[in-house]
Coordinates of C-alpha atoms and ligand atoms in Angstrom, one line a residue:
M1 CA 182.7 42.1 5.1
T2 CA 181.5 39.1 3.2
F3 CA 178.7 37.1 4.7
K4 CA 178.1 33.4 4.6
K5 CA 174.6 33.9 3.2
N6 CA 172.0 36.6 2.5
I7 CA 168.7 36.2 4.3
L8 CA 165.7 38.3 3.3
C9 CA 162.4 38.8 5.1
I10 CA 159.4 40.1 3.3
G11 CA 157.1 41.9 5.8
A12 CA 158.5 44.1 8.6
G13 CA 155.7 43.7 11.1
Y14 CA 155.4 42.4 14.6
V15 CA 156.9 39.1 13.5
G16 CA 159.3 40.0 10.7
G17 CA 161.0 42.8 12.6
P18 CA 161.8 41.1 15.9
T19 CA 162.4 37.6 14.4
M20 CA 165.0 38.9 11.9
A21 CA 166.6 41.2 14.6
M22 CA 167.2 38.1 16.7
I23 CA 168.6 36.0 13.8
A24 CA 171.0 38.9 12.9
H25 CA 172.0 39.3 16.5
K26 CA 172.7 35.6 17.0
C27 CA 174.2 35.0 13.6
P28 CA 176.8 37.7 12.6
Q29 CA 177.9 35.6 9.7
Y30 CA 174.6 36.1 7.9
K31 CA 173.4 39.4 6.3
V32 CA 169.7 39.9 7.2
T33 CA 167.6 42.4 5.2
V34 CA 164.0 43.1 6.1
V35 CA 161.8 44.6 3.4
D36 CA 158.3 46.0 3.3
I37 CA 155.9 47.8 0.9
N38 CA 155.2 50.3 3.6
P39 CA 157.9 53.0 3.4
T40 CA 156.8 54.6 6.7
R41 CA 157.3 51.4 8.6
I42 CA 160.8 50.9 7.1
A43 CA 161.7 54.5 8.0
E44 CA 160.6 53.8 11.6
W45 CA 162.7 50.6 11.7
N46 CA 165.6 52.8 10.6
S47 CA 164.9 55.5 13.3
D48 CA 165.3 55.7 17.0
D49 CA 161.5 55.3 17.4
L50 CA 160.8 51.7 16.3
P51 CA 157.3 51.0 14.9
I52 CA 156.4 48.5 17.6
Y53 CA 157.0 48.4 21.3
E54 CA 158.5 45.2 22.7
P55 CA 160.6 45.0 25.9
G56 CA 164.2 44.5 24.9
L57 CA 163.6 45.0 21.1
D58 CA 165.4 48.4 21.0
E59 CA 168.6 47.0 22.4
V60 CA 168.7 44.0 20.0
V61 CA 167.9 46.2 16.9
K62 CA 170.4 48.9 17.8
A63 CA 173.2 46.4 18.4
V64 CA 173.1 45.0 14.9
R65 CA 171.3 47.5 12.6
G66 CA 173.7 48.7 9.9
K67 CA 176.1 45.8 10.7
N68 CA 174.3 42.7 9.5
L69 CA 170.7 43.9 9.9
F70 CA 169.1 46.2 7.3
F71 CA 165.6 47.6 6.7
S72 CA 164.7 48.6 3.2
T73 CA 161.9 49.1 0.7
E74 CA 163.9 47.5 -2.2
I75 CA 162.0 44.3 -2.3
E76 CA 163.1 43.2 -5.8
K77 CA 166.8 43.8 -5.2
G78 CA 166.4 41.9 -1.9
I79 CA 164.9 38.9 -3.6
R80 CA 167.7 38.9 -6.3
E81 CA 170.5 39.0 -3.7
S82 CA 169.3 36.5 -1.2
E83 CA 169.5 32.7 -0.8
I84 CA 166.9 32.3 1.9
I85 CA 163.7 34.3 1.9
F86 CA 161.3 34.4 4.9
V87 CA 157.8 35.6 4.1
S88 CA 156.1 37.3 7.0
V89 CA 153.4 39.3 5.4
N90 CA 150.0 39.7 7.0
T91 CA 147.3 37.0 6.5
P92 CA 144.1 38.6 7.9
T93 CA 140.7 37.1 7.8
K94 CA 139.1 37.5 4.4
T95 CA 136.4 40.2 4.3
F96 CA 134.9 39.5 0.9
G97 CA 133.6 36.7 -1.4
A98 CA 133.8 33.0 -0.6
G99 CA 134.9 32.4 3.0
A100 CA 134.4 36.0 4.0
G101 CA 134.8 36.4 7.8
M102 CA 136.4 32.9 8.1
A103 CA 139.1 32.0 5.6
A104 CA 142.6 33.6 5.5
D105 CA 143.0 36.4 2.9
L106 CA 146.0 35.2 0.9
Q107 CA 146.3 38.1 -1.5
Y108 CA 149.4 39.6 0.1
W109 CA 150.9 36.1 0.3
E110 CA 150.3 35.3 -3.4
K111 CA 151.5 38.7 -4.6
T112 CA 154.8 38.0 -2.7
A113 CA 155.1 34.5 -4.3
R114 CA 154.7 36.0 -7.8
Q115 CA 157.2 38.8 -7.0
I116 CA 159.7 36.2 -5.8
L117 CA 159.3 34.2 -9.0
Q118 CA 159.7 37.3 -11.2
N119 CA 162.9 38.4 -9.6
S120 CA 164.8 35.2 -8.9
E121 CA 167.8 34.4 -11.0
S122 CA 169.3 31.7 -8.6
N123 CA 168.0 28.9 -6.4
K124 CA 166.2 29.9 -3.2
I125 CA 164.8 28.6 0.0
I126 CA 161.4 30.1 0.7
V127 CA 160.3 30.0 4.4
E128 CA 156.7 30.5 5.4
K129 CA 156.8 32.5 8.6
S130 CA 153.2 33.9 8.3
T131 CA 150.5 31.7 9.7
L132 CA 148.8 30.0 6.8
P133 CA 146.1 27.5 6.0
V134 CA 147.3 24.0 5.7
K135 CA 148.5 23.2 2.1
T136 CA 149.5 26.8 1.3
A137 CA 153.1 25.6 0.7
L138 CA 151.6 23.6 -2.2
A139 CA 150.0 26.7 -3.7
M140 CA 153.3 28.5 -3.2
E141 CA 155.2 25.7 -5.0
R142 CA 152.8 25.7 -7.9
I143 CA 153.2 29.5 -8.4
L144 CA 157.0 29.2 -8.1
T145 CA 157.2 26.4 -10.7
S146 CA 154.6 27.9 -13.0
T147 CA 157.1 29.3 -15.6
G148 CA 159.3 26.2 -15.7
N149 CA 162.5 28.2 -15.6
E150 CA 165.8 26.8 -14.3
V151 CA 165.6 28.3 -10.8
R152 CA 164.8 25.9 -8.0
F153 CA 162.7 26.8 -5.0
D154 CA 162.3 24.8 -1.8
V155 CA 159.4 25.8 0.3
L156 CA 159.6 25.3 4.1
S157 CA 157.1 26.0 6.8
N158 CA 158.6 27.6 10.0
P159 CA 155.6 29.1 11.9
E160 CA 156.4 31.7 14.5
F161 CA 155.3 31.0 18.1
L162 CA 156.4 34.3 19.7
A163 CA 153.9 36.1 21.9
E164 CA 153.7 39.9 21.7
G165 CA 154.9 41.5 24.9
T166 CA 157.5 38.8 25.4
A167 CA 158.7 38.5 21.8
I168 CA 162.4 39.0 22.6
K169 CA 162.4 36.5 25.4
D170 CA 160.4 34.0 23.3
L171 CA 162.8 34.4 20.4
E172 CA 165.9 34.1 22.5
N173 CA 164.6 31.0 24.4
P174 CA 161.7 29.5 22.6
D175 CA 159.9 26.3 23.8
R176 CA 160.5 24.9 20.3
V177 CA 161.2 25.9 16.7
L178 CA 159.3 23.9 14.2
I179 CA 160.4 23.4 10.6
G180 CA 158.3 21.5 8.1
S181 CA 159.7 20.4 4.8
R182 CA 159.1 18.1 1.9
E183 CA 160.7 14.8 2.6
T184 CA 162.7 14.8 -0.7
P185 CA 166.5 15.1 -0.8
S186 CA 166.3 18.8 -1.7
G187 CA 163.5 19.5 0.8
L188 CA 165.6 17.9 3.6
K189 CA 168.7 19.8 2.5
A190 CA 166.8 23.1 2.7
R191 CA 165.4 22.1 6.1
D192 CA 169.0 21.5 7.3
E193 CA 170.0 24.9 6.2
L194 CA 167.3 26.5 8.3
V195 CA 168.2 24.2 11.3
E196 CA 171.7 25.5 11.0
I197 CA 170.6 29.1 11.4
Y198 CA 168.6 28.3 14.6
A199 CA 171.3 26.0 16.0
N200 CA 173.5 29.2 16.4
W201 CA 171.7 29.8 19.7
M202 CA 169.2 27.0 20.3
P203 CA 169.8 23.5 21.6
K204 CA 169.2 21.0 18.8
D205 CA 166.6 19.1 20.7
R206 CA 164.3 22.1 20.7
I207 CA 164.5 22.4 16.9
I208 CA 161.9 20.0 15.7
T209 CA 161.1 18.9 12.2
S210 CA 158.0 17.5 10.6
N211 CA 156.3 17.1 7.3
I212 CA 155.2 20.4 5.8
W213 CA 151.5 20.0 6.3
S214 CA 151.9 19.1 10.0
S215 CA 154.0 22.2 10.5
E216 CA 151.4 24.5 8.9
L217 CA 148.6 22.9 10.9
S218 CA 150.5 22.9 14.2
K219 CA 150.5 26.7 14.3
L220 CA 146.7 26.9 13.9
V221 CA 146.2 24.2 16.4
S222 CA 148.5 25.8 19.0
N223 CA 146.6 29.0 18.8
A224 CA 143.3 27.2 18.9
F225 CA 144.3 25.4 22.1
L226 CA 145.6 28.5 23.8
A227 CA 142.4 30.4 23.0
Q228 CA 140.3 27.5 24.0
K229 CA 142.0 27.5 27.5
I230 CA 141.1 31.1 27.9
S231 CA 137.5 30.6 26.7
S232 CA 137.2 27.6 29.0
I233 CA 138.1 29.6 32.2
N234 CA 136.1 32.6 30.9
A235 CA 133.0 30.4 30.5
I236 CA 133.5 29.2 34.1
S237 CA 133.9 32.8 35.3
A238 CA 130.2 33.4 34.3
L239 CA 129.2 30.4 36.3
C240 CA 131.3 31.5 39.3
E241 CA 129.5 34.9 39.3
K242 CA 126.1 33.1 39.6
A243 CA 127.3 30.5 42.1
D244 CA 129.3 32.7 44.5
A245 CA 132.4 30.8 43.6
D246 CA 135.7 32.5 43.0
V247 CA 137.3 31.8 39.6
T248 CA 140.8 32.4 40.8
E249 CA 140.4 29.8 43.5
V250 CA 138.9 27.4 40.9
A251 CA 141.7 28.1 38.4
R252 CA 144.3 27.5 41.1
A253 CA 142.8 24.1 42.0
V254 CA 142.4 23.1 38.4
G255 CA 145.8 24.4 37.2
M256 CA 147.7 22.5 39.8
D257 CA 146.8 19.3 37.9
S258 CA 150.0 18.8 36.0
R259 CA 148.0 17.4 33.1
L260 CA 146.4 20.9 32.7
G261 CA 149.0 23.4 33.9
S262 CA 148.4 26.8 35.5
K263 CA 149.1 29.1 32.5
F264 CA 146.4 30.7 30.5
L265 CA 143.9 30.2 33.3
N266 CA 143.4 33.9 34.2
A267 CA 139.7 34.8 33.7
S268 CA 139.4 38.1 31.8
V269 CA 137.3 40.3 29.7
G270 CA 138.3 38.2 26.7
F271 CA 141.3 37.4 24.5
G272 CA 142.4 39.8 21.7
G273 CA 145.4 40.1 19.4
S274 CA 145.6 39.7 15.7
C275 CA 146.0 36.0 15.8
F276 CA 143.7 33.9 18.0
K277 CA 140.4 34.7 16.4
K278 CA 141.8 34.8 12.9
D279 CA 143.5 31.5 13.3
I280 CA 140.6 29.7 14.9
L281 CA 138.3 30.9 12.1
N282 CA 140.8 29.7 9.6
L283 CA 140.8 26.3 11.3
V284 CA 137.0 26.3 11.4
Y285 CA 136.9 27.1 7.7
L286 CA 139.3 24.3 6.9
C287 CA 137.2 21.8 8.8
R288 CA 134.1 22.9 7.0
Y289 CA 136.0 22.7 3.7
Y290 CA 136.7 19.0 4.5
G291 CA 133.1 18.4 5.6
L292 CA 134.0 18.1 9.3
E293 CA 131.0 20.1 10.6
E294 CA 131.2 18.8 14.2
V295 CA 134.8 19.6 14.5
A296 CA 134.2 23.1 13.0
D297 CA 131.3 23.8 15.4
Y298 CA 133.5 22.7 18.4
W299 CA 136.2 25.2 17.6
H300 CA 133.8 27.9 16.6
G301 CA 132.5 27.8 20.1
V302 CA 135.8 29.2 21.4
V303 CA 135.2 32.4 19.5
G304 CA 131.6 32.4 20.6
I305 CA 132.5 32.3 24.3
N306 CA 135.0 35.1 23.7
D307 CA 132.3 37.4 22.1
Y308 CA 129.9 36.4 24.9
Q309 CA 132.4 37.4 27.6
K310 CA 133.0 40.8 26.1
E311 CA 129.2 41.5 25.9
R312 CA 128.7 40.1 29.4
F313 CA 131.3 42.6 30.7
V314 CA 129.3 45.5 29.3
L315 CA 126.0 44.2 30.5
N316 CA 127.5 43.6 34.0
M317 CA 128.6 47.3 34.0
M318 CA 125.2 48.5 33.0
N319 CA 123.5 46.3 35.5
A320 CA 125.8 47.5 38.3
M321 CA 125.4 51.1 37.4
F322 CA 121.6 51.2 37.9
N323 CA 120.8 49.9 34.4
T324 CA 121.9 53.0 32.5
L325 CA 125.2 54.2 31.2
A326 CA 123.9 57.2 29.4
G327 CA 125.8 60.4 30.2
K328 CA 128.1 58.5 32.6
K329 CA 131.9 59.0 32.3
I330 CA 133.9 55.8 32.2
C331 CA 137.6 55.5 32.2
L332 CA 139.2 52.6 30.4
F333 CA 142.5 51.6 32.0
G334 CA 144.4 50.2 29.1
F335 CA 143.6 49.7 25.4
A336 CA 146.3 47.3 24.2
F337 CA 145.1 43.7 23.8
K338 CA 147.6 42.7 26.5
A339 CA 150.3 44.2 28.7
D340 CA 153.8 45.2 27.4
T341 CA 152.7 45.9 23.8
G342 CA 151.2 48.9 22.0
D343 CA 149.3 46.5 19.7
T344 CA 145.5 46.9 19.8
R345 CA 144.5 44.6 17.0
E346 CA 141.2 42.8 18.1
S347 CA 141.7 44.2 21.6
P348 CA 138.6 43.6 23.7
A349 CA 138.8 47.4 24.5
I350 CA 137.7 48.2 21.0
F351 CA 134.5 46.2 21.3
I352 CA 133.8 47.5 24.9
S353 CA 134.4 51.1 23.8
K354 CA 132.0 50.8 20.9
R355 CA 129.3 49.2 23.1
L356 CA 129.7 51.8 25.9
L357 CA 129.4 54.6 23.4
E358 CA 126.3 52.9 21.9
E359 CA 124.9 53.1 25.5
R360 CA 125.7 56.8 25.3
A361 CA 128.5 56.7 27.9
E362 CA 131.4 59.1 27.7
L363 CA 134.9 57.5 27.5
V364 CA 138.3 58.5 28.8
I365 CA 141.0 56.2 27.6
T366 CA 144.4 55.8 29.1
D367 CA 147.3 53.5 28.1
P368 CA 151.0 53.8 28.5
K369 CA 151.8 52.6 24.9
A370 CA 148.6 52.2 22.9
L371 CA 146.9 55.6 22.7
D372 CA 147.9 56.3 19.1
N373 CA 146.5 53.0 18.0
A374 CA 143.4 53.5 20.1
K375 CA 142.8 56.8 18.3
T376 CA 143.0 55.1 14.9
D377 CA 140.8 52.2 16.1
L378 CA 138.0 54.5 17.3
D379 CA 138.4 57.1 14.5
G380 CA 134.9 58.0 13.2
V381 CA 133.1 56.2 16.0
V382 CA 130.2 58.4 17.2
G383 CA 130.5 59.6 20.8
K384 CA 132.5 61.5 23.2
I385 CA 136.0 60.1 23.8
S386 CA 139.2 61.7 25.3
Y387 CA 142.7 60.2 25.4
I388 CA 144.8 61.0 28.5
N389 CA 148.2 59.6 29.3
D390 CA 148.1 60.0 33.1
P391 CA 145.8 57.5 34.7
Y392 CA 145.0 59.8 37.7
E393 CA 144.1 62.7 35.4
A394 CA 142.1 60.2 33.2
S395 CA 139.9 58.9 36.0
A396 CA 139.2 62.3 37.6
G397 CA 135.6 63.2 37.3
C398 CA 134.6 59.7 36.1
D399 CA 131.8 57.4 37.5
A400 CA 133.8 54.2 36.8
I401 CA 137.1 52.7 36.0
A402 CA 137.2 49.6 33.8
V403 CA 140.5 47.7 33.6
M404 CA 141.0 46.5 30.0
T405 CA 144.8 45.7 30.0
E406 CA 146.9 44.0 32.7
W407 CA 149.6 46.6 32.7
N408 CA 151.6 46.3 35.8
L409 CA 151.5 50.0 36.5
Y410 CA 147.7 49.8 37.2
A411 CA 148.3 47.4 40.1
Q412 CA 150.7 50.0 41.6
L413 CA 148.5 53.1 41.5
D414 CA 147.4 55.0 44.5
F415 CA 143.6 54.3 44.2
E416 CA 142.8 56.5 47.1
K417 CA 144.0 59.4 45.0
S418 CA 141.8 58.3 42.1
Y419 CA 138.8 57.7 44.3
S420 CA 138.9 61.1 45.8
S421 CA 138.5 62.8 42.4
M422 CA 135.8 60.5 41.0
V423 CA 132.0 60.8 41.0
K424 CA 130.3 58.9 43.8
P425 CA 129.3 56.1 44.1
A426 CA 132.5 55.1 42.3
F427 CA 132.7 51.8 40.4
L428 CA 135.6 49.7 39.5
F429 CA 135.3 46.8 37.0
D430 CA 138.5 44.8 36.9
G431 CA 138.5 43.1 33.5
R432 CA 141.8 41.4 34.2
N433 CA 141.6 40.6 37.9
I434 CA 144.9 42.3 38.6
L435 CA 143.9 44.7 41.4
D436 CA 143.6 44.3 45.2
H437 CA 139.8 44.1 45.3
K438 CA 139.5 44.1 49.1
R439 CA 141.6 47.2 49.4
L440 CA 139.6 49.0 46.7
Y441 CA 136.4 48.1 48.5
E442 CA 137.8 49.6 51.7
I443 CA 138.7 52.8 49.9
G444 CA 135.1 53.1 48.9
F445 CA 134.8 51.6 45.4
N446 CA 132.1 49.3 44.4
V447 CA 134.2 46.5 43.0
F448 CA 133.2 44.1 40.2
P449 CA 135.9 41.6 39.4
I450 CA 135.5 38.8 36.8
G451 CA 134.2 35.5 38.1
K452 CA 134.1 36.5 41.8
P453 CA 131.4 38.0 44.0
P454 CA 131.2 41.7 43.7
M455 CA 132.0 43.9 46.7
T456 CA 129.5 46.7 47.0
H457 CA 128.5 49.3 49.6
F458 CA 124.8 49.1 48.8
Ligands
NAD1 N1 151.7 39.2 15.7 C1 152.0 38.1 16.3 O1 152.1 37.9 17.5 C2 152.2 36.8 15.4 C3 152.7 35.7 16.0 C4 152.9 34.6 15.3 C5 152.6 34.6 13.9 N2 152.0 35.7 13.4 C6 151.7 35.6 11.9 O2 152.8 36.3 11.2 C7 152.2 37.0 10.1 C8 152.6 38.5 10.2 O3 152.0 39.0 11.3 P1 152.4 40.5 11.9 O4 151.7 40.6 13.2 O5 153.8 40.6 11.8 O6 151.6 41.4 10.8 P2 151.9 42.9 10.5 O7 150.7 43.4 9.8 O8 152.4 43.6 11.7 O9 153.1 42.9 9.4 C9 153.0 42.4 8.1 C10 153.8 43.4 7.2 O10 153.8 42.8 5.9 C11 153.8 43.9 4.9 N3 153.4 43.4 3.6 C12 152.2 43.1 3.2 N4 152.2 42.7 1.9 C13 153.5 42.9 1.5 C14 154.2 42.6 0.3 N5 153.5 42.2 -0.8 N6 155.5 42.9 0.2 C15 156.1 43.4 1.3 N7 155.6 43.6 2.5 C16 154.3 43.4 2.6 C17 152.9 44.9 5.6 O11 153.1 46.2 5.1 C18 153.2 44.8 7.1 O12 154.2 45.7 7.5 C19 150.7 36.7 10.1 O13 150.5 35.6 9.3 C20 150.4 36.3 11.5 O14 149.3 35.5 11.6 C21 151.8 36.8 14.1

């Protein structure tokens, strides 16, 4: 079969894999190839056991894989044969040198740019899918035009707004798709080619366009606003605990104001995921770079409250359990940074685990999808940790359960059964406020939600 165009995506991660699977699924006229430097990841994408868990992903991949969706390690061949190249490599926070702990580490990104340049024999559209500091497209353009050869590159910004756990739903029906381009005739032509792809399944009014810098910045700002909303309610949860208010009641009253909206107002142990912290720090770094210290400090506070909330959770546990955790067995319900994903990057559970182990507690960790990642995250950490799939078995013999992830299955457990096999007094710390606290209290637990008065038997 001949295809209308060849699309390549460099980076087969949480974004590259699902995004390209959706494009292939909705656009049978395009051939979509996803490449990666990691051969294990590519082998997994080609197997029955995909490298990431996302509801609905298996079905979409299996419907199109081998037809117009291909996973490969042949990056250079892929570059040569494609007209449109999405770049979706990771852009973690820099850990060394200038901007360490703040700025984005662009080494993978730059390596990709050079590889594209070296292997291109025909004109290409390059699409930034990774989240990048504003003006990265300019650096990309400079690298791509550095040899002065005849090949023309148009760089577009098309940030991805999907959320892990709902990626397929988000890709199928996104609130918006944003495409930033140069406002030159060739930039606008490239933009229209990308619009044409998305228009295969999206209403045109949800495909918005902007200048390239606004597009790059919009992604950082979106994540900063989302994280800020979480940190705002989490900050209020601390006050609620002191003032005998109930954060769920406060959030309901506040969220019904249509100017604010009710989403992202669930108080919790803190936000995680690979993006929020990294993108805010990136924004803070940019502000400092431009001398905007007040703006930088304002956004940095969002990360500060998140760190505070995680530490506060540990201190609350210690305080409740008679000021010592040494030798106590604590069961963590969930390790993923949110429900419906196996991803544990920046999960609050990592910080909480390390802190509890520092306090010499013993940990039992259970999670329906994230145990392998949890083992990697805690590899080499000193202390006693076991990993058990079944939540009843995991909590048996423990002094406390701490809910880390809002997996639906935890709300449906028979807590009488868990309680009967736990050490007494038994404690339950609900880091996601997903359980029926009154019922747990009646069973016999001492219950400590977030931002609500505790319910104790002493
Ligand atoms: N995860 C999310 O929910 C999400 C959402 C929106 C945007 N983003 C952004 O998308 C980008 C990718 O995120 P992710 O979560 O998919 O990361 P990821 O780490 O899961 O995937 C990145 C992949 O790129 C590959 N890679 C790195 N350098 C390469 C190179 N030179 N050539 C080929 N492959 C290379 C890695 O092996 C890895 O498989 C980041 O910039 C992130 O901020 C992520």
